[in-house]
Amino acid sequence: MAGLNLNTEFIIGSITLCIAVFVATLCVFPGRNRAAINWNTLHVLITGASHGVGRATAEMLLAKAPGLRLTLIDREPLDPGLMQRWKAISAASDERIHVYQHDLADGHCTGGTKAQAASLSSLLNGIIVSHGTPDILINNAGTVAGKFLTDLTSSDIDSTLAINLVAPMLLTQLLLPHWIQRDRGHVIHVASAAGLVGLAWLTDYCASKFALVGFHESLRQELRYTNVHTSVICPGHIKTRLFASVRPVLTWLNPSLTPEQVATTIVRAIERNRSQDVWLPWFTWNALIVRAVPVWLNDFGHWVMSANNFWPEDRAPDYCKRGWEPGNN
């Protein structure tokens, strides 16, 4: 745009901004369902199902239909009383709920992606043989190190990428041939608003979630001629133990979400039966505007929202504190 004058650049920038706001607004309002879902025949696979969003999603799905089946994966065991509670609220039988205790990153740190793929392939093959092919995959499991880049270890980075990015890609890849063959299936990735806007203290987490959003967008293009769908959910701060130490700011403008609110969004995504991007709460759509403004205005927005200050400052290295100068430790 070197040949354009300032007024022309301003007009083009303004038009781009208006288009971004309009498109982002479409993410807030629900669209029409592509086709009716028969809840009674669904087999849903959820990762990270023992707590938070995964657990809330499982409960909502069990209440949807008496024939719906769940396969739940988590590296931690389910609360002993949880299964009884689910049976009580939804008349669920042992044949409806299948629980697998498995670390999605198994093999990655010692054998890399190849070993992790072998571990997940063995797990998924066992699920398919015992309970049939899942119709829906909800990639919900996630982890965060909660450190500045200079404090991260290579193991921290390995773990974050293995769970937040590599596992969703591999599970989707393993299920895709089954779905394409029958021309039906839906993968839902639980990403994050931190996959749309970069935040301090979350370099590994943001990298994994940005990549997950990119994976979803690329896969959607590959599946454009099929009835196999891919959706991504990008929530803001959720009140779960994963971000228990976060200090939310400006909650009147960008409120924290409950696991139940995110679970409701996931269930609606299944019901709509089409590929979609869902950002919540409503203020998250401003991430599109961030991409349409200069860097200094982006940084100003971070300052106004205190977006880089929701972690305890005393845990930050000196170079991340205001007034830092080289040599002052």
C-alpha positions as CSV (number, residue, x, y, z in Angstrom):
1,M,0.0,0.0,0.0
2,A,3.1,2.3,-0.4
3,G,1.4,4.2,-3.2
4,L,-1.8,5.0,-1.3
5,N,-2.2,8.3,0.5
6,L,-3.2,8.5,4.1
7,N,-6.9,9.2,3.4
8,T,-7.2,6.1,1.2
9,E,-5.5,4.0,3.8
10,F,-7.9,5.3,6.4
11,I,-10.9,4.5,4.3
12,I,-9.7,1.0,3.5
13,G,-8.8,0.4,7.1
14,S,-12.3,1.6,8.2
15,I,-14.0,-0.7,5.7
16,T,-11.9,-3.6,6.8
17,L,-12.8,-2.9,10.5
18,C,-16.5,-2.7,9.7
19,I,-16.4,-6.0,7.8
20,A,-14.5,-7.6,10.8
21,V,-17.1,-6.4,13.2
22,F,-20.0,-7.6,11.0
23,V,-18.4,-11.1,10.5
24,A,-17.5,-11.3,14.2
25,T,-21.1,-10.5,15.1
26,L,-22.2,-13.6,13.2
27,C,-20.2,-15.7,15.6
28,V,-22.4,-14.4,18.5
29,F,-25.8,-15.4,17.0
30,P,-26.8,-19.0,16.4
31,G,-27.3,-20.1,12.8
32,R,-29.7,-22.6,11.4
33,N,-29.3,-26.3,12.0
34,R,-28.0,-28.2,8.9
35,A,-30.0,-31.4,9.7
36,A,-31.8,-32.8,12.7
37,I,-29.7,-34.9,15.1
38,N,-30.9,-38.2,16.4
39,W,-29.5,-38.0,20.0
40,N,-30.5,-41.6,20.8
41,T,-28.0,-43.0,18.2
42,L,-25.0,-40.8,19.0
43,H,-21.7,-42.1,20.4
44,V,-19.7,-39.2,21.8
45,L,-16.1,-39.3,22.8
46,I,-14.9,-36.6,25.2
47,T,-11.3,-36.0,26.4
48,G,-10.6,-34.3,29.7
49,A,-13.9,-35.5,31.1
50,S,-13.3,-35.8,34.8
51,H,-13.5,-32.1,35.7
52,G,-14.7,-28.8,34.4
53,V,-16.1,-28.4,30.9
54,G,-15.7,-32.1,30.0
55,R,-17.7,-33.2,33.0
56,A,-20.4,-30.6,32.5
57,T,-20.7,-31.6,28.8
58,A,-21.0,-35.3,29.7
59,E,-23.8,-34.5,32.2
60,M,-25.7,-32.4,29.7
61,L,-25.4,-35.0,26.9
62,L,-26.6,-37.9,29.2
63,A,-29.7,-35.9,29.9
64,K,-30.4,-35.4,26.2
65,A,-31.6,-38.9,25.3
66,P,-31.7,-42.4,26.9
67,G,-29.9,-44.0,24.1
68,L,-26.9,-41.7,23.8
69,R,-23.6,-43.3,24.6
70,L,-20.5,-41.7,26.1
71,T,-16.8,-42.7,26.0
72,L,-14.8,-40.5,28.4
73,I,-11.0,-40.2,28.5
74,D,-9.0,-38.6,31.3
75,R,-5.6,-39.2,32.8
76,E,-7.2,-38.9,36.2
77,P,-9.9,-41.4,37.5
78,L,-13.5,-40.2,37.7
79,D,-14.8,-39.2,41.1
80,P,-16.1,-42.5,42.6
81,G,-19.5,-40.9,43.3
82,L,-19.8,-39.3,39.9
83,M,-21.0,-42.4,38.0
84,Q,-23.7,-43.0,40.5
85,R,-24.8,-39.4,40.3
86,W,-25.0,-39.6,36.5
87,K,-27.0,-42.8,36.7
88,A,-29.5,-41.1,39.0
89,I,-30.0,-38.0,36.9
90,S,-30.3,-39.7,33.6
91,A,-31.1,-43.3,34.2
92,A,-27.8,-44.2,32.7
93,S,-26.6,-47.8,32.6
94,D,-23.1,-49.2,32.5
95,E,-23.6,-49.8,28.8
96,R,-24.0,-46.1,28.1
97,I,-20.9,-44.8,29.8
98,H,-17.4,-46.1,29.2
99,V,-14.4,-44.6,31.0
100,Y,-10.8,-44.8,30.0
101,Q,-8.0,-43.6,32.2
102,H,-5.3,-42.6,29.8
103,D,-2.7,-39.8,29.5
104,L,-3.1,-38.3,26.0
105,A,0.5,-37.3,26.0
106,D,1.7,-40.9,26.7
107,G,4.8,-41.7,24.8
108,H,5.4,-38.1,23.5
109,C,8.2,-37.1,25.9
110,T,10.2,-40.2,25.3
111,G,9.3,-41.3,21.7
112,G,7.9,-38.1,20.2
113,T,4.8,-37.8,18.0
114,K,5.3,-41.3,16.6
115,A,5.1,-43.0,20.0
116,Q,2.2,-40.8,21.0
117,A,0.3,-41.7,17.8
118,A,0.9,-45.4,18.5
119,S,-0.5,-45.0,22.0
120,L,-3.6,-43.2,20.9
121,S,-4.1,-45.5,18.0
122,S,-4.1,-48.5,20.4
123,L,-6.5,-46.7,22.7
124,L,-9.0,-45.7,19.9
125,N,-8.9,-49.1,18.3
126,G,-9.9,-50.7,21.6
127,I,-12.8,-48.2,21.9
128,I,-14.0,-48.9,18.4
129,V,-13.8,-52.7,18.8
130,S,-15.6,-52.6,22.2
131,H,-18.2,-49.8,21.7
132,G,-18.2,-48.8,18.0
133,T,-16.9,-45.7,16.2
134,P,-17.6,-42.4,17.9
135,D,-19.9,-40.1,15.9
136,I,-18.7,-37.0,17.8
137,L,-15.2,-36.2,19.1
138,I,-14.9,-33.4,21.6
139,N,-11.2,-32.4,22.0
140,N,-11.5,-30.8,25.4
141,A,-8.5,-31.9,27.4
142,G,-6.0,-29.2,28.0
143,T,-3.1,-28.1,30.2
144,V,-1.2,-24.9,30.9
145,A,2.2,-24.4,32.5
146,G,1.6,-20.8,33.6
147,K,5.1,-19.6,33.3
148,F,7.0,-16.9,31.3
149,L,8.9,-18.2,28.4
150,T,12.3,-17.8,30.2
151,D,11.0,-20.0,33.0
152,L,9.5,-22.8,30.8
153,T,11.4,-26.1,30.6
154,S,11.5,-28.2,27.5
155,S,9.3,-30.7,29.3
156,D,6.7,-27.9,30.0
157,I,6.6,-27.1,26.3
158,D,6.5,-30.8,25.2
159,S,3.6,-31.5,27.6
160,T,1.6,-28.4,26.5
161,L,1.9,-29.1,22.8
162,A,1.4,-32.9,23.2
163,I,-1.9,-32.4,25.0
164,N,-3.3,-29.2,23.6
165,L,-2.4,-29.7,19.9
166,V,-0.8,-33.0,19.0
167,A,-3.4,-35.2,20.7
168,P,-6.4,-33.4,19.1
169,M,-4.7,-33.7,15.7
170,L,-4.0,-37.4,16.1
171,L,-7.4,-38.4,17.4
172,T,-9.1,-36.5,14.6
173,Q,-6.7,-38.1,12.0
174,L,-7.5,-41.6,13.4
175,L,-11.3,-41.1,13.3
176,L,-11.4,-39.3,10.0
177,P,-11.2,-42.3,7.6
178,H,-14.2,-43.9,9.4
179,W,-16.2,-40.7,9.1
180,I,-15.3,-40.1,5.5
181,Q,-16.3,-43.6,4.6
182,R,-19.8,-43.1,6.0
183,D,-19.9,-39.4,5.2
184,R,-20.8,-38.4,8.7
185,G,-19.0,-37.1,11.8
186,H,-18.2,-34.0,13.8
187,V,-15.0,-33.0,15.7
188,I,-15.4,-30.1,18.2
189,H,-12.2,-28.5,19.5
190,V,-12.3,-26.6,22.7
191,A,-9.6,-23.9,22.0
192,S,-9.5,-20.5,23.8
193,A,-9.7,-16.8,23.4
194,A,-5.9,-17.1,24.0
195,G,-5.9,-18.8,20.6
196,L,-7.0,-15.6,19.0
197,V,-5.1,-13.0,21.0
198,G,-1.6,-13.5,22.5
199,L,-1.2,-12.9,26.3
200,A,1.8,-12.7,28.5
201,W,2.6,-15.7,30.8
202,L,0.9,-18.0,28.2
203,T,3.4,-18.3,25.4
204,D,3.2,-22.1,25.3
205,Y,-0.5,-22.2,25.8
206,C,-1.2,-19.5,23.2
207,A,1.0,-21.2,20.7
208,S,-0.9,-24.5,21.1
209,K,-4.3,-22.8,20.9
210,F,-3.4,-20.6,17.9
211,A,-2.2,-23.8,16.2
212,L,-5.4,-25.7,17.1
213,V,-7.5,-22.9,15.6
214,G,-5.4,-23.0,12.5
215,F,-5.7,-26.8,12.3
216,H,-9.5,-26.5,12.5
217,E,-9.6,-23.9,9.7
218,S,-7.4,-25.9,7.5
219,L,-9.3,-29.1,8.1
220,R,-12.6,-27.4,7.4
221,Q,-11.3,-26.6,3.9
222,E,-10.3,-30.2,3.3
223,L,-13.7,-31.4,4.4
224,R,-15.7,-28.8,2.4
225,Y,-17.2,-31.4,0.0
226,T,-18.2,-33.9,2.7
227,N,-20.8,-34.1,5.5
228,V,-18.0,-34.4,8.1
229,H,-17.8,-31.2,10.2
230,T,-15.2,-29.5,12.3
231,S,-16.0,-26.8,14.9
232,V,-13.9,-24.7,17.3
233,I,-15.1,-23.2,20.6
234,C,-13.0,-20.2,21.8
235,P,-14.1,-19.3,25.3
236,G,-12.6,-16.6,27.5
237,H,-11.7,-17.2,31.1
238,I,-13.5,-20.3,32.5
239,K,-13.9,-20.9,36.2
240,T,-12.0,-24.2,36.3
241,R,-9.0,-25.4,38.3
242,L,-6.9,-25.1,35.1
243,F,-7.0,-21.3,35.6
244,A,-7.8,-21.2,39.3
245,S,-4.9,-18.7,40.0
246,V,-6.1,-16.2,37.3
247,R,-7.3,-12.8,38.5
248,P,-10.1,-11.8,36.1
249,V,-10.3,-8.1,35.3
250,L,-13.1,-5.9,33.9
251,T,-15.6,-8.7,34.5
252,W,-18.5,-6.4,33.7
253,L,-17.2,-6.2,30.1
254,N,-15.6,-9.7,29.7
255,P,-17.2,-11.9,32.4
256,S,-15.8,-15.3,33.4
257,L,-17.6,-18.3,32.2
258,T,-18.8,-21.3,34.1
259,P,-18.1,-24.9,32.8
260,E,-21.9,-25.2,32.3
261,Q,-22.0,-22.2,29.9
262,V,-19.2,-23.6,27.7
263,A,-20.8,-27.1,27.9
264,T,-24.1,-25.6,26.7
265,T,-22.3,-24.1,23.7
266,I,-20.7,-27.4,22.8
267,V,-24.1,-29.2,23.0
268,R,-25.6,-26.5,20.7
269,A,-22.7,-27.0,18.3
270,I,-23.5,-30.7,18.0
271,E,-27.2,-29.9,17.5
272,R,-26.5,-27.4,14.7
273,N,-24.7,-30.2,12.9
274,R,-22.4,-28.0,10.8
275,S,-18.9,-26.6,10.9
276,Q,-18.7,-23.4,12.9
277,D,-16.5,-21.0,14.9
278,V,-18.0,-20.1,18.3
279,W,-16.4,-17.4,20.5
280,L,-17.8,-16.5,23.9
281,P,-18.6,-14.4,25.8
282,W,-19.7,-11.8,23.2
283,F,-16.7,-9.5,23.9
284,T,-14.3,-12.2,22.5
285,W,-15.2,-11.2,18.9
286,N,-13.0,-8.1,19.5
287,A,-10.1,-10.5,18.6
288,L,-11.0,-9.9,15.0
289,I,-10.5,-6.1,15.5
290,V,-7.1,-6.8,17.0
291,R,-6.0,-8.1,13.6
292,A,-7.2,-5.0,11.8
293,V,-5.5,-2.3,13.9
294,P,-1.8,-1.2,14.3
295,V,0.3,-3.0,16.9
296,W,0.4,0.1,19.1
297,L,-3.4,0.1,19.3
298,N,-3.4,-3.6,19.9
299,D,-1.0,-3.0,22.9
300,F,-3.2,-0.2,24.1
301,G,-6.2,-2.6,24.1
302,H,-4.2,-5.0,26.2
303,W,-3.4,-2.2,28.7
304,V,-7.0,-1.1,28.9
305,M,-8.2,-4.6,29.5
306,S,-5.3,-5.4,31.8
307,A,-5.0,-8.5,29.7
308,N,-1.4,-9.1,30.7
309,N,-2.0,-8.5,34.4
310,F,-4.3,-11.3,35.5
311,W,-1.5,-13.4,36.9
312,P,0.2,-12.4,40.3
313,E,2.9,-9.9,39.4
314,D,5.3,-11.2,42.1
315,R,5.7,-14.3,40.1
316,A,6.9,-12.4,37.0
317,P,10.6,-12.1,36.1
318,D,12.0,-8.6,36.5
319,Y,12.1,-7.9,32.7
320,C,8.3,-8.3,32.6
321,K,7.7,-5.5,35.2
322,R,7.2,-1.8,34.5
323,G,10.3,0.2,34.9
324,W,12.7,-2.6,34.2
325,E,16.1,-1.7,32.8
326,P,19.0,-4.0,31.8
327,G,21.2,-4.8,34.7
328,N,18.6,-4.1,37.4
329,N,17.7,-7.4,39.1
